[in-house]
Coordinates of C-alpha atoms in Angstrom, one line a residue:
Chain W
X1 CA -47.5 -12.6 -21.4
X2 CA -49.3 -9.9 -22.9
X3 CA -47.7 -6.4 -23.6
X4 CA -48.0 -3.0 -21.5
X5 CA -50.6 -1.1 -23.1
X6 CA -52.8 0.6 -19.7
X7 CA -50.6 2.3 -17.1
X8 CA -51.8 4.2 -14.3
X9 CA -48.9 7.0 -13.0
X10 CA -49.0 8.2 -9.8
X11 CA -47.1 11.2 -8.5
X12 CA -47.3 14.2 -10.6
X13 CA -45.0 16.2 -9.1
X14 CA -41.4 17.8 -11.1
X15 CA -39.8 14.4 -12.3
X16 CA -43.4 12.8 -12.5
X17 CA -45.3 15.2 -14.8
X18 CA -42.5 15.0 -17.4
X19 CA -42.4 11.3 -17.4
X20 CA -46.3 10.6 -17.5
X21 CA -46.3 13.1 -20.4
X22 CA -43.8 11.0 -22.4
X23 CA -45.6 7.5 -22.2
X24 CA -48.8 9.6 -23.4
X25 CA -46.4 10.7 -26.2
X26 CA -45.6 7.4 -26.6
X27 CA -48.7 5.8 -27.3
X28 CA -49.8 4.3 -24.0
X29 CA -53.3 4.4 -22.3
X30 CA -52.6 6.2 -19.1
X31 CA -54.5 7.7 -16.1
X32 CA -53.4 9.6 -13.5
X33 CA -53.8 10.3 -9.9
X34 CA -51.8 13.2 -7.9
X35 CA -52.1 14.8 -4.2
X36 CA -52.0 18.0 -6.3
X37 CA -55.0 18.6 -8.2
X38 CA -53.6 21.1 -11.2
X39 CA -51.1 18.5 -12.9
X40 CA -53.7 15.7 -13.1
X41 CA -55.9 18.6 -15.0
X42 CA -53.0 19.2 -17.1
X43 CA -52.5 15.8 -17.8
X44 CA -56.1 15.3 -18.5
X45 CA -56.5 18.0 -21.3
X46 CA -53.2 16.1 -22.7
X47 CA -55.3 12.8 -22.4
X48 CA -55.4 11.3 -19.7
X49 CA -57.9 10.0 -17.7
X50 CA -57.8 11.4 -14.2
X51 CA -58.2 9.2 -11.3
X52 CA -59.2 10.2 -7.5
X53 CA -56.7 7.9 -5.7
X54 CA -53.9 5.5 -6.2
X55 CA -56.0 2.0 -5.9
X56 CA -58.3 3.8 -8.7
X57 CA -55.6 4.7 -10.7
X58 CA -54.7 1.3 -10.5
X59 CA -57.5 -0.8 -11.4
X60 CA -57.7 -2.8 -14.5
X61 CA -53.9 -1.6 -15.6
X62 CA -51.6 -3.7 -16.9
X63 CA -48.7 -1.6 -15.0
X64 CA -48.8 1.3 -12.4
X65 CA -45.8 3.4 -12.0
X66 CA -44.9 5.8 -9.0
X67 CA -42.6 8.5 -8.9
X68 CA -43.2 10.0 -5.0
X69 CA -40.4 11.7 -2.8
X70 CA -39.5 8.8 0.0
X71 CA -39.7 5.3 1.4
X72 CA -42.8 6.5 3.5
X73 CA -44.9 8.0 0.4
X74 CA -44.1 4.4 -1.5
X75 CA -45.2 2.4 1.3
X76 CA -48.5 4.6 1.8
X77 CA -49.1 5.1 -1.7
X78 CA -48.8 1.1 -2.8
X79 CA -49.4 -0.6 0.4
X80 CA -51.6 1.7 2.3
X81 CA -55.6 2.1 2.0
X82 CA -56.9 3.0 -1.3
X83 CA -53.7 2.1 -2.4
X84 CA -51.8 0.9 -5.7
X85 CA -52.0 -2.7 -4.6
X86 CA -55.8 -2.6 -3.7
X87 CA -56.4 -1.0 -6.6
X88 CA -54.1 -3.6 -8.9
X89 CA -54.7 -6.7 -11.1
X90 CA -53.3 -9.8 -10.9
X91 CA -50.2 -10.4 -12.9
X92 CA -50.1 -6.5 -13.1
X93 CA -46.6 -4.8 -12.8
X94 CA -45.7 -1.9 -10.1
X95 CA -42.7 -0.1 -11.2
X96 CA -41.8 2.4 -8.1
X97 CA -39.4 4.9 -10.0
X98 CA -39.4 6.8 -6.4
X99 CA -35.7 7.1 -4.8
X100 CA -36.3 5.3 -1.6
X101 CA -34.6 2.7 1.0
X102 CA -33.7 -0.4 -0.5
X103 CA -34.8 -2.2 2.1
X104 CA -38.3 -0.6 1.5
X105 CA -38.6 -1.5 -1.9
X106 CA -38.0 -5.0 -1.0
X107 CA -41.0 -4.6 1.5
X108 CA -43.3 -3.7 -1.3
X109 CA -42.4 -6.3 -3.5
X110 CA -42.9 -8.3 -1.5
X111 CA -46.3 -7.4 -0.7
X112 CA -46.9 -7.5 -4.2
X113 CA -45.8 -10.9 -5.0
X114 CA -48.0 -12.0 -2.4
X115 CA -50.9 -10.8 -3.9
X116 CA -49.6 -12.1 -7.6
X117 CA -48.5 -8.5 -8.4
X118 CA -44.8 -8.1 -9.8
X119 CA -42.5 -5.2 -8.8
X120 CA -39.5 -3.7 -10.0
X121 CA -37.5 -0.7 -8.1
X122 CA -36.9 1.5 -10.6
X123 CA -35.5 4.9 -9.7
X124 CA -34.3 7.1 -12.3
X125 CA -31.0 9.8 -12.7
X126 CA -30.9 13.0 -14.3
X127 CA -33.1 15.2 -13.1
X128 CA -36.0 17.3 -14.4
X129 CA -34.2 17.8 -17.7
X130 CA -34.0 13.8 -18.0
X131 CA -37.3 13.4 -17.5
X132 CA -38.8 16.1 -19.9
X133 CA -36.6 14.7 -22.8
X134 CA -36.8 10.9 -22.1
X135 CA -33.1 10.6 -21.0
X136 CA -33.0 9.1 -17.6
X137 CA -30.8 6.6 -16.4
X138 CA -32.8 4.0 -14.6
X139 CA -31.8 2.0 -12.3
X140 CA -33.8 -1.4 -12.0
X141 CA -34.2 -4.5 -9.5
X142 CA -36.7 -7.3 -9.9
X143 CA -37.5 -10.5 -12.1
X144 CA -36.0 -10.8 -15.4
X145 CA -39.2 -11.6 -16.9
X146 CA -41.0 -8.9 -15.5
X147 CA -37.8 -6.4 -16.3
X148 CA -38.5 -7.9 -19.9
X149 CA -42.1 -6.6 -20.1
X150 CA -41.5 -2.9 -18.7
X151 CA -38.6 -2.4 -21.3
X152 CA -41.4 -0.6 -23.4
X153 CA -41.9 1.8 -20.3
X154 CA -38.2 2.3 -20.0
X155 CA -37.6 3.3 -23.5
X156 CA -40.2 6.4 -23.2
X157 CA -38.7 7.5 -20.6
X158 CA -34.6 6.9 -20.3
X159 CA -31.9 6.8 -22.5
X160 CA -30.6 4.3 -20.5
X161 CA -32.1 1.1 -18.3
X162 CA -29.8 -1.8 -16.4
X163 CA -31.3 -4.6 -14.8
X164 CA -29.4 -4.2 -11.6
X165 CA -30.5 -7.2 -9.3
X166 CA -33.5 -8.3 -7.4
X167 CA -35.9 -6.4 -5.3
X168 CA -34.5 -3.0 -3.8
X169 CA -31.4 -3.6 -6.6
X170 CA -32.3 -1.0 -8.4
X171 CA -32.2 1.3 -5.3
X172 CA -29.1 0.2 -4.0
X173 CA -27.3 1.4 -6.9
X174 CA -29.2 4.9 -7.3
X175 CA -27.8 5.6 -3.5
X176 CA -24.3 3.9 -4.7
X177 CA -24.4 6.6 -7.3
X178 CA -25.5 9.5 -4.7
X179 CA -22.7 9.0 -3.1
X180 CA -20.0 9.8 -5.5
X181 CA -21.9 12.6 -7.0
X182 CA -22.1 14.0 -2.9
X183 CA -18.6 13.3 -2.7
X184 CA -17.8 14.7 -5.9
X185 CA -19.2 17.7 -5.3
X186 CA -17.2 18.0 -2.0
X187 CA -14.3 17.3 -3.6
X188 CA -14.7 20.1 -6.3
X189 CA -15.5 22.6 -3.6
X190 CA -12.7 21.5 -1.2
X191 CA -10.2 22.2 -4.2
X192 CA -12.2 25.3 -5.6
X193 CA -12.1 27.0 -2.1
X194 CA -8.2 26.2 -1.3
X195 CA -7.6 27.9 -5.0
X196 CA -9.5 30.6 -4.0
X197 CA -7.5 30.8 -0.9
X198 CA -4.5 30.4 -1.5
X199 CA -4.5 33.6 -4.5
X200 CA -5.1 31.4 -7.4
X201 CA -8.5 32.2 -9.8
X202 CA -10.6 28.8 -9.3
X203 CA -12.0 29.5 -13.2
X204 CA -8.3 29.1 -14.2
X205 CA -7.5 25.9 -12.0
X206 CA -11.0 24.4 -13.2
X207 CA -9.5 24.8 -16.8
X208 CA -5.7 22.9 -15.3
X209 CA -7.0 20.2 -14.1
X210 CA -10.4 19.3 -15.9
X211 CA -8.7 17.5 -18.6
X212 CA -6.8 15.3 -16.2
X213 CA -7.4 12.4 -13.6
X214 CA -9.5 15.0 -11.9
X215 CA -12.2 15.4 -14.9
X216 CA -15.6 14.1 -13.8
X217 CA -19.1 15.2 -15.2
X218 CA -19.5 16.6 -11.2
X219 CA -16.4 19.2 -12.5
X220 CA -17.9 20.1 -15.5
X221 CA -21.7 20.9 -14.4
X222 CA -20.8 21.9 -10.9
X223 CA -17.7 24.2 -10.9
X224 CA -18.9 27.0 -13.2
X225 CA -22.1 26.9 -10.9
X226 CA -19.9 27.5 -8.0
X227 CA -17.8 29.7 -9.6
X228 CA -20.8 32.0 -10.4
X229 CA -22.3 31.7 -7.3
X230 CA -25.5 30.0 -9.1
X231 CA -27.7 27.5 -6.5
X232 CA -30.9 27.5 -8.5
X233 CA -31.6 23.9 -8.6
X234 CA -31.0 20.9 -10.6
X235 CA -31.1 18.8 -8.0
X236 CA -31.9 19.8 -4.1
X237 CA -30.1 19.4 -1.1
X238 CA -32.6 18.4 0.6
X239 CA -33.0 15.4 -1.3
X240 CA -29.5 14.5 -1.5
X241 CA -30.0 14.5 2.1
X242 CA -32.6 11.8 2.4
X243 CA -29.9 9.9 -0.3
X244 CA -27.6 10.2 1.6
X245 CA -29.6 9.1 5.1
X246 CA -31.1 6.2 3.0
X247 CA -27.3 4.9 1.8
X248 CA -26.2 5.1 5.5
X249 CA -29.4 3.1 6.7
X250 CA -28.7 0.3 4.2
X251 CA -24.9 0.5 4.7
X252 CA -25.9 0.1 8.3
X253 CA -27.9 -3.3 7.5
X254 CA -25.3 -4.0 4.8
X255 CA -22.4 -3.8 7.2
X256 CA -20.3 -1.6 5.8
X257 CA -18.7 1.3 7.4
X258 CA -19.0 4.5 5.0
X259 CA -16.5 7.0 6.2
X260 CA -16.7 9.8 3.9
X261 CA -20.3 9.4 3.0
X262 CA -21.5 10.0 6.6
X263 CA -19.4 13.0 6.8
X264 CA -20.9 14.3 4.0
X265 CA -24.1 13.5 5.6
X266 CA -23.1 15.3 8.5
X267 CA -22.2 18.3 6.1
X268 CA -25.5 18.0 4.1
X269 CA -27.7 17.9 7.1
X270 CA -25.6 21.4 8.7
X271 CA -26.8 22.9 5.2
X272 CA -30.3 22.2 5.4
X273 CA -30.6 23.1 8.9
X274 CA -29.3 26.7 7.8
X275 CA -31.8 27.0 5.0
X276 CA -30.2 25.8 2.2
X277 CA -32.3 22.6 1.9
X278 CA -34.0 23.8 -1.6
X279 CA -30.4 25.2 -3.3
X280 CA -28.5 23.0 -5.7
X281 CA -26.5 20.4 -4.6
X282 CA -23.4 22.4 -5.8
X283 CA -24.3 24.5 -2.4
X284 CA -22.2 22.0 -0.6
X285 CA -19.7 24.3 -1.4
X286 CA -21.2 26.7 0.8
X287 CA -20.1 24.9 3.7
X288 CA -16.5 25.0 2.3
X289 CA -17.0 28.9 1.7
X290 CA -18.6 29.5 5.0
X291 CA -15.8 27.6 7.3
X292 CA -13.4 29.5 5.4
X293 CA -14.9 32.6 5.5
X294 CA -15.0 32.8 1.7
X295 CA -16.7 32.2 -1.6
X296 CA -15.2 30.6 -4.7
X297 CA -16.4 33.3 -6.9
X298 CA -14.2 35.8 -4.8
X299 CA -17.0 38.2 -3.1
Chain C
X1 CA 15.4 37.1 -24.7
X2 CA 17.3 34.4 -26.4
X3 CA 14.9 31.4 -27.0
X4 CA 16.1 28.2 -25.1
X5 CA 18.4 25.8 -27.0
X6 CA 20.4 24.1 -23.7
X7 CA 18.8 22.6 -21.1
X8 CA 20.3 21.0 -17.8
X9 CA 17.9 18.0 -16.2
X10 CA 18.1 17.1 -12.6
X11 CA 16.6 13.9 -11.6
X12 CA 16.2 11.5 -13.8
X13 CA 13.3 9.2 -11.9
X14 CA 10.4 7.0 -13.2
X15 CA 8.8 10.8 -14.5
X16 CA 12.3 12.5 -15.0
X17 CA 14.0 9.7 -17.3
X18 CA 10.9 10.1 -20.3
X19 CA 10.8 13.5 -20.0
X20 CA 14.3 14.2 -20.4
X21 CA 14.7 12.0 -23.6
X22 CA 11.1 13.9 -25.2
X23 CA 14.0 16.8 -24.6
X24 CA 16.4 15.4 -26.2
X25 CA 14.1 13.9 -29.5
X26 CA 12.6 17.9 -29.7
X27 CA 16.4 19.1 -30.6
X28 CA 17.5 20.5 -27.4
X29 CA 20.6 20.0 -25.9
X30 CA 20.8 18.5 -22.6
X31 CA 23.0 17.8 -19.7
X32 CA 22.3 15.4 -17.0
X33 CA 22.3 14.5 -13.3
X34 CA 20.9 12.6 -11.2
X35 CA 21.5 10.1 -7.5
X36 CA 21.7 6.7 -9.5
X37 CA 24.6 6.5 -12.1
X38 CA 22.4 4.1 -14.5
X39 CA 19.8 6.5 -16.1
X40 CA 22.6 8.8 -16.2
X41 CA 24.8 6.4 -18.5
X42 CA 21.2 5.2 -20.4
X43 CA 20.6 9.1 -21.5
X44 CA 24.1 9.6 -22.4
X45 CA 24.1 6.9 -25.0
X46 CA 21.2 8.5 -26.0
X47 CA 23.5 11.8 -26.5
X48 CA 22.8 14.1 -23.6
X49 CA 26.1 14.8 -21.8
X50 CA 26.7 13.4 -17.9
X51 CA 27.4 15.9 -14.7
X52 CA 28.2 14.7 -11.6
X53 CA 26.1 17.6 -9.6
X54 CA 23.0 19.9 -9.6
X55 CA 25.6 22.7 -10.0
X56 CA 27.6 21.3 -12.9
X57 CA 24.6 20.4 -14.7
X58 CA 23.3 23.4 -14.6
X59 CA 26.5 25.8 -15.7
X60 CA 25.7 27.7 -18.9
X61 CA 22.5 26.3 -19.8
X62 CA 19.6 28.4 -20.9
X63 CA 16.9 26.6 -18.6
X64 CA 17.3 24.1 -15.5
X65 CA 14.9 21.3 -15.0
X66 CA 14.4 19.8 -11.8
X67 CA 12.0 16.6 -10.9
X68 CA 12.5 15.4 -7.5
X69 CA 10.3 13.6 -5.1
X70 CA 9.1 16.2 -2.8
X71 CA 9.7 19.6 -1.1
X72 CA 13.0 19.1 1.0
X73 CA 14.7 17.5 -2.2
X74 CA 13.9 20.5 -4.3
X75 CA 15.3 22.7 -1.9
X76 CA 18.3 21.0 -1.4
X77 CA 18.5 20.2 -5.4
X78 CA 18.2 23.6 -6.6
X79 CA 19.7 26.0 -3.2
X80 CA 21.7 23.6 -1.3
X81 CA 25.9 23.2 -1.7
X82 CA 26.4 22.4 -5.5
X83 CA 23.1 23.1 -6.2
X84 CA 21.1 24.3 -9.3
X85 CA 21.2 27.7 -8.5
X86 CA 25.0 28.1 -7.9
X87 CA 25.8 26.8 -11.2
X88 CA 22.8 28.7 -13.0
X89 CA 24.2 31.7 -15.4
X90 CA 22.0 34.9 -14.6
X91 CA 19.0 35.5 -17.0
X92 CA 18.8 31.1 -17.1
X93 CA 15.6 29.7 -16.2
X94 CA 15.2 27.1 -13.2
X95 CA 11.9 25.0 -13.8
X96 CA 10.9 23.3 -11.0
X97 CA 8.6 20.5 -11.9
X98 CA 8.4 17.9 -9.0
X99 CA 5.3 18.4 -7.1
X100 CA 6.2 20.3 -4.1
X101 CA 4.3 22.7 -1.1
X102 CA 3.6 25.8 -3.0
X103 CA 5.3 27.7 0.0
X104 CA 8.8 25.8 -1.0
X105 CA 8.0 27.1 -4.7
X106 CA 7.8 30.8 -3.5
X107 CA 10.9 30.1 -1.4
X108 CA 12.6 28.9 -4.1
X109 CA 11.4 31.2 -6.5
X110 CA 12.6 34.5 -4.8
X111 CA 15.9 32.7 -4.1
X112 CA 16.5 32.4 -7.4
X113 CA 15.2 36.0 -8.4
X114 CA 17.4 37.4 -5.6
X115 CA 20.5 36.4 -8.0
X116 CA 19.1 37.1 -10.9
X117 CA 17.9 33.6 -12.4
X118 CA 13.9 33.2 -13.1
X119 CA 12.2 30.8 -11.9
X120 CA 8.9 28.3 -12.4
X121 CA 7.4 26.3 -10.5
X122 CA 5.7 23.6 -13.2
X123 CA 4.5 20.3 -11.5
X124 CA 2.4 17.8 -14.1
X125 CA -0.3 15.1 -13.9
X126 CA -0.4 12.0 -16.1
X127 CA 2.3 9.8 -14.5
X128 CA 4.6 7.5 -16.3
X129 CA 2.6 6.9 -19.7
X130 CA 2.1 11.1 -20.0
X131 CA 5.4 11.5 -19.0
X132 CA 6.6 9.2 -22.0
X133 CA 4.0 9.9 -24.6
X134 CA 4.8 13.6 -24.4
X135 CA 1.5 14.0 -22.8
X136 CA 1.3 15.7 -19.3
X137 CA -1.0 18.5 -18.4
X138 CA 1.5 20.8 -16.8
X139 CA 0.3 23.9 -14.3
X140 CA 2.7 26.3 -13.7
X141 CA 3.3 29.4 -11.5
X142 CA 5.3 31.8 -12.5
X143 CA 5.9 35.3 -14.4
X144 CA 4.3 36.1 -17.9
X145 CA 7.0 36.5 -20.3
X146 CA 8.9 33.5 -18.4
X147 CA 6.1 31.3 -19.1
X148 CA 6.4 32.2 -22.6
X149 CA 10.0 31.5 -22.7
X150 CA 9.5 28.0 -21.6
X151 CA 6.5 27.3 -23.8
X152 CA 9.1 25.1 -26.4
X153 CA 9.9 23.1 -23.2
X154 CA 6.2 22.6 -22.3
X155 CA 5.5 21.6 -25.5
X156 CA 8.0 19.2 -26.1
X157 CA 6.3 17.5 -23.0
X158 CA 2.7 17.7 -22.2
X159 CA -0.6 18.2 -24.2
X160 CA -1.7 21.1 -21.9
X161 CA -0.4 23.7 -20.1
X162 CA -1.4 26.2 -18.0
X163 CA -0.5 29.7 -16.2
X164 CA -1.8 29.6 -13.1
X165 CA -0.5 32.2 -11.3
X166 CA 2.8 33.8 -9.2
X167 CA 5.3 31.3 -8.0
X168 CA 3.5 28.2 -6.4
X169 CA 0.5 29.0 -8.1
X170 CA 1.8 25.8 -10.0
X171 CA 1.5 23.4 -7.3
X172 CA -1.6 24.8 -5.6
X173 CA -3.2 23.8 -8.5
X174 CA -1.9 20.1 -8.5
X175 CA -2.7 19.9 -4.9
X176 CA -6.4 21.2 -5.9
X177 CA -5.9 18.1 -8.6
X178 CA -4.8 15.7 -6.0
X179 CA -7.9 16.7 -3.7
X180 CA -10.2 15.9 -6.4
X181 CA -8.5 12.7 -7.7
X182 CA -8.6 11.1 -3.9
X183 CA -11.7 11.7 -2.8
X184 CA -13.2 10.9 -6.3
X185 CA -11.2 7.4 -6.0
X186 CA -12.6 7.5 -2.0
X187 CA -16.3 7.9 -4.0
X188 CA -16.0 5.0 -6.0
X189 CA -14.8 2.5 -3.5
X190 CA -17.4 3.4 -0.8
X191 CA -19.9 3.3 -3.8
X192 CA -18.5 -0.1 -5.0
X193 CA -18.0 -1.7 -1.6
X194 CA -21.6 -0.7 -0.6
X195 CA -23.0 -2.3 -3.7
X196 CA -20.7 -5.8 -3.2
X197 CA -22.3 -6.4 0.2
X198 CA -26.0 -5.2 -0.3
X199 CA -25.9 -8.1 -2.7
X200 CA -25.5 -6.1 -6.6
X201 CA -22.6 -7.2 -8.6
X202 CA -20.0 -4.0 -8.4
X203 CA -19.4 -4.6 -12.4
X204 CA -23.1 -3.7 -13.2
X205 CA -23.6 -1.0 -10.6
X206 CA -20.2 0.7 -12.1
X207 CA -22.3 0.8 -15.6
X208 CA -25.5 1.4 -14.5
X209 CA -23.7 4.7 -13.0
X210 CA -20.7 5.4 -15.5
X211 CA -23.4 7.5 -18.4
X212 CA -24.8 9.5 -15.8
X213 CA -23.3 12.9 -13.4
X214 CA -21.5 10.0 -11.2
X215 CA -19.3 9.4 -14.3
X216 CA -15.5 10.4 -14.1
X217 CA -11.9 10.1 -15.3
X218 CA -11.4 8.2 -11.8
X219 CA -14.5 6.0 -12.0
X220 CA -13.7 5.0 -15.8
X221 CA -9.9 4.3 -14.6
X222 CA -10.1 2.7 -11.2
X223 CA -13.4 1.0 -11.0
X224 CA -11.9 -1.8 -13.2
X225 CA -8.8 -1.8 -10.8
X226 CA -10.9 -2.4 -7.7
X227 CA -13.4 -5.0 -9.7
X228 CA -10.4 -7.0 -10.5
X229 CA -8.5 -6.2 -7.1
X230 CA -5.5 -5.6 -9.5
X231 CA -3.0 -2.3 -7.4
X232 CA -0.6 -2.4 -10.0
X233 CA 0.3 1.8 -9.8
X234 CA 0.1 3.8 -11.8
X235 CA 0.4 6.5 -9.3
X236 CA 1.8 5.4 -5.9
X237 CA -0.4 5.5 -2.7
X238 CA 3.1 7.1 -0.5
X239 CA 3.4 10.1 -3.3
X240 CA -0.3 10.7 -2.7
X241 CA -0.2 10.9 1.1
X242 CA 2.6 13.0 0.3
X243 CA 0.3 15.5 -1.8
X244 CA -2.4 15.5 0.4
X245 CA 0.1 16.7 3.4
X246 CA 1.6 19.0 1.2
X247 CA -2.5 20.4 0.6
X248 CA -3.2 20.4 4.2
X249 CA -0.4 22.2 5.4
X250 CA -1.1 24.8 2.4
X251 CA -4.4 25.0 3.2
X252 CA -3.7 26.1 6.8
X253 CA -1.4 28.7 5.7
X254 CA -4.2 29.7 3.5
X255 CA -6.8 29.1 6.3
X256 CA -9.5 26.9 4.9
X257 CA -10.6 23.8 6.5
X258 CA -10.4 20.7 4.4
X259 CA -12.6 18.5 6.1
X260 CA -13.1 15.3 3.9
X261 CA -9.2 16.2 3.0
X262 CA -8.1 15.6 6.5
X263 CA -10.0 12.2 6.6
X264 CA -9.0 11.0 3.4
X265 CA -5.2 11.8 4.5
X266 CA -5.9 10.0 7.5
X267 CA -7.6 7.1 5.4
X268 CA -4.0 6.8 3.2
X269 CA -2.1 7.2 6.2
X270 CA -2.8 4.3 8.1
X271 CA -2.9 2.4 5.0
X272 CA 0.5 3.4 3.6
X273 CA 1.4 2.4 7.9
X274 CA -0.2 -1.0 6.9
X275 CA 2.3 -1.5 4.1
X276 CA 0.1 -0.9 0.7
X277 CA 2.5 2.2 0.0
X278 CA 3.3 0.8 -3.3
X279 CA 0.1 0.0 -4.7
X280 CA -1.7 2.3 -7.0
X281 CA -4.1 5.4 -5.5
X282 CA -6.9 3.0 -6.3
X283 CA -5.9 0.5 -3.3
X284 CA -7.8 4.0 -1.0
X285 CA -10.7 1.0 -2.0
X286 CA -8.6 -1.5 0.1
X287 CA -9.8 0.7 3.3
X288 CA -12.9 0.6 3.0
X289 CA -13.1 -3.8 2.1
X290 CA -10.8 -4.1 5.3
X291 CA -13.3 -2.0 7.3
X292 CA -16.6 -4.0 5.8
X293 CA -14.4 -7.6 5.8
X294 CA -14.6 -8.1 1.8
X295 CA -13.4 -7.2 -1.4
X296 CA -15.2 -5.4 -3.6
X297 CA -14.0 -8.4 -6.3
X298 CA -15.9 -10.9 -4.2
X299 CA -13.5 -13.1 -2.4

């Protein structure tokens, strides 16, 4: 098997733009293809060879990675026309770093397998500041061997990689860990807001219990956001929404009831609807605040 | 103010029994009560002197310790017939520090102001190994200079603690703990339960997540629990339906809604119903299997 040196990355957008520009960094050949035109220019100057679609991007690469926002761009973007898998070699690897349906991604591989391409599922945790300094936890399902071969990829671009199964693995446990950050972040406003409440400063309740059983890296990144009344995204509702839809679907086909996930759902969804879609995750606590008639930071 | 040298303890239970002998290995001297006879007789060996009632064991001390099971016992404890407060010399100090309803604590609190004797509410987190190690976070409610009276006391027994406020400030705060702690434990075994039956092995979705903003005290503790289907407590599922009644009711005199509180309540409710009252928090897990027909160890 020879090694990854050509990759074609497609999906510029905030988590892909960071992570294409590592694996430049890192020494591989890469081109690029993007709906938006200005990152594939910035990429280009930093160089890259630019690419008008996804099947070009493709062609003649020993990998193609995708970083797109949900189970319909994936399917579109590798499966559709002009797409990755048009565009691919045989015995070429397509590593879909997008956070989509498990069920999806096990779709697409196998449409790729059928036409001698490998997949692996590989979506990533941590964010925008992950990407831009190659710390991401990713998340993997596939082959073995073909997990084997991408390691290269996954060490430009994460601190951390786990083979996690087969096809849509990989997936399964990014919505596994979606839900207890969502419910984490509930948890932390529920208590924040019933401080607040009940005449006790949350800043001083935060500092009682983080050291305990309650400690959790949610606490610690997310209460002084809520206690400063700070939504700027991190992360966005909106897509903790489609998480959160996506671990309900496959929890539906899985057969297991998910009680307090759906709720949050619920919660999450009454959010975006009100405009909130593009705050911080955190903003969950809005929903506390609002039913209360309230806000943690005591305004 | 004289600093405290004599201390009476009431309730010498699976928290009480360690907590008075840290007491009695920091130099203070210490009287003690409690319903069984048999801790009574194993502190006394250890050279604290036996009372027969709340009221004797109190008489002359310089501070009164209380750790009881829940709200009606601390009443009765501390202001019922032979009770803490009418053997407690004016100017002594009752510390209440059973986890309790925060509006029992302010009960309590001006009863005992009303004659003279100060009062704290001081409930703690760490169970039975913090409780013997010397190292519980305590959160107290309570006056100022009080506080700083009891500081020896507080350090003789936890690694942190904190002012939180008036009287029931204290247990506001652990109720805010409790909140966290369950639905964080809810998080992980929805998380883990959905990963067992789409087919990932729980073990390797609980690492792939642990490094990332999913990670927690609760994941790190409980995650191997509910892998190895071991319930061994730890922290008893009965005392946490008790908290999260005590938060519910608190939070309806404080009027927020506690929407993933209520369900989670409900959630150890029927399960405490179903007899698992004695297993560890972690068995919240054994909800979710029943409801999906496996285990999240794979049997």
């Amino acid at each position: 098997m020879t090694p990854i040196r050509s990759v074609g990355f497609v999906g510029l957008g905030i988590m892909g733009k960071p992570m294409a520009r590592n694996l430049l960094k890192a020494g591989f050949s890469l081109t690029v293809a993007s709906r938006a035109r200005a990152p594939v220019d910035e990429l280009a100057a930093e160089g890259a060879a630019p690419r008008e679609s996804p099947g070009d991007c493709a062609e003649g690469r020993d990998a193609v990675i995708t970083v797109l926002p949900d189970s319909p761009d994936s399917e579109k973007v590798i499966l559709g026309e002009n797409g990755v898998l048009e565009g691919a070699s045989k015995g070429a690897v397509v590593i879909d770093m997008s956070s989509i349906a498990p069920a999806v991604s096990r779709k697409i591989g196998g449409a790729c397998e059928a036409k001698g391409v490998d997949f692996l599922d590989a979506p990533v945790s941590g964010g925008e500041p992950g990407a831009i300094s190659g710390q991401l936890a990713i998340m993997v399902g596939g082959k073995k061997d073909v997990f084997a071969r991408a390691e290269p990829i996954f060490q430009a671009l994460g601190k951390s990689y786990v083979l996690c199964g087969g096809h849509g693995a990989g997936n399964t446990v990014k919505l596994a860990n979606q839900i207890v950050v969502a419910a984490n972040i509930e948890a932390v406003s529920e208590a924040l807001v019933f401080a607040r409440k009940s005449g006790v400063d949350p800043q001083v309740a935060f500092e009682a219990i983080r050291g305990g059983l309650a400690g959790s890296k949610v606490l610690e990144a997310k209460a002084p956001m809520m206690i400063g009344g700070n939504w700027e995204p991190g992360f966005r509702l909106r897509l903790h929404q489609k998480d959160l839809a996506n671990a309900l679907t496959a929890a539906k086909e899985a057969e297991v009831p998910l009680p307090v996930t759906a709720l949050l759902q619920q919660i999450v969804t009454a959010l975006v609807v009100n405009g909130n879609g593009d705050l911080d995750h955190s903003a969950i606590a809005r929903f506390i605040e609002d039913m209360a008639q309230t806000t943690i930071r005591g305004k």
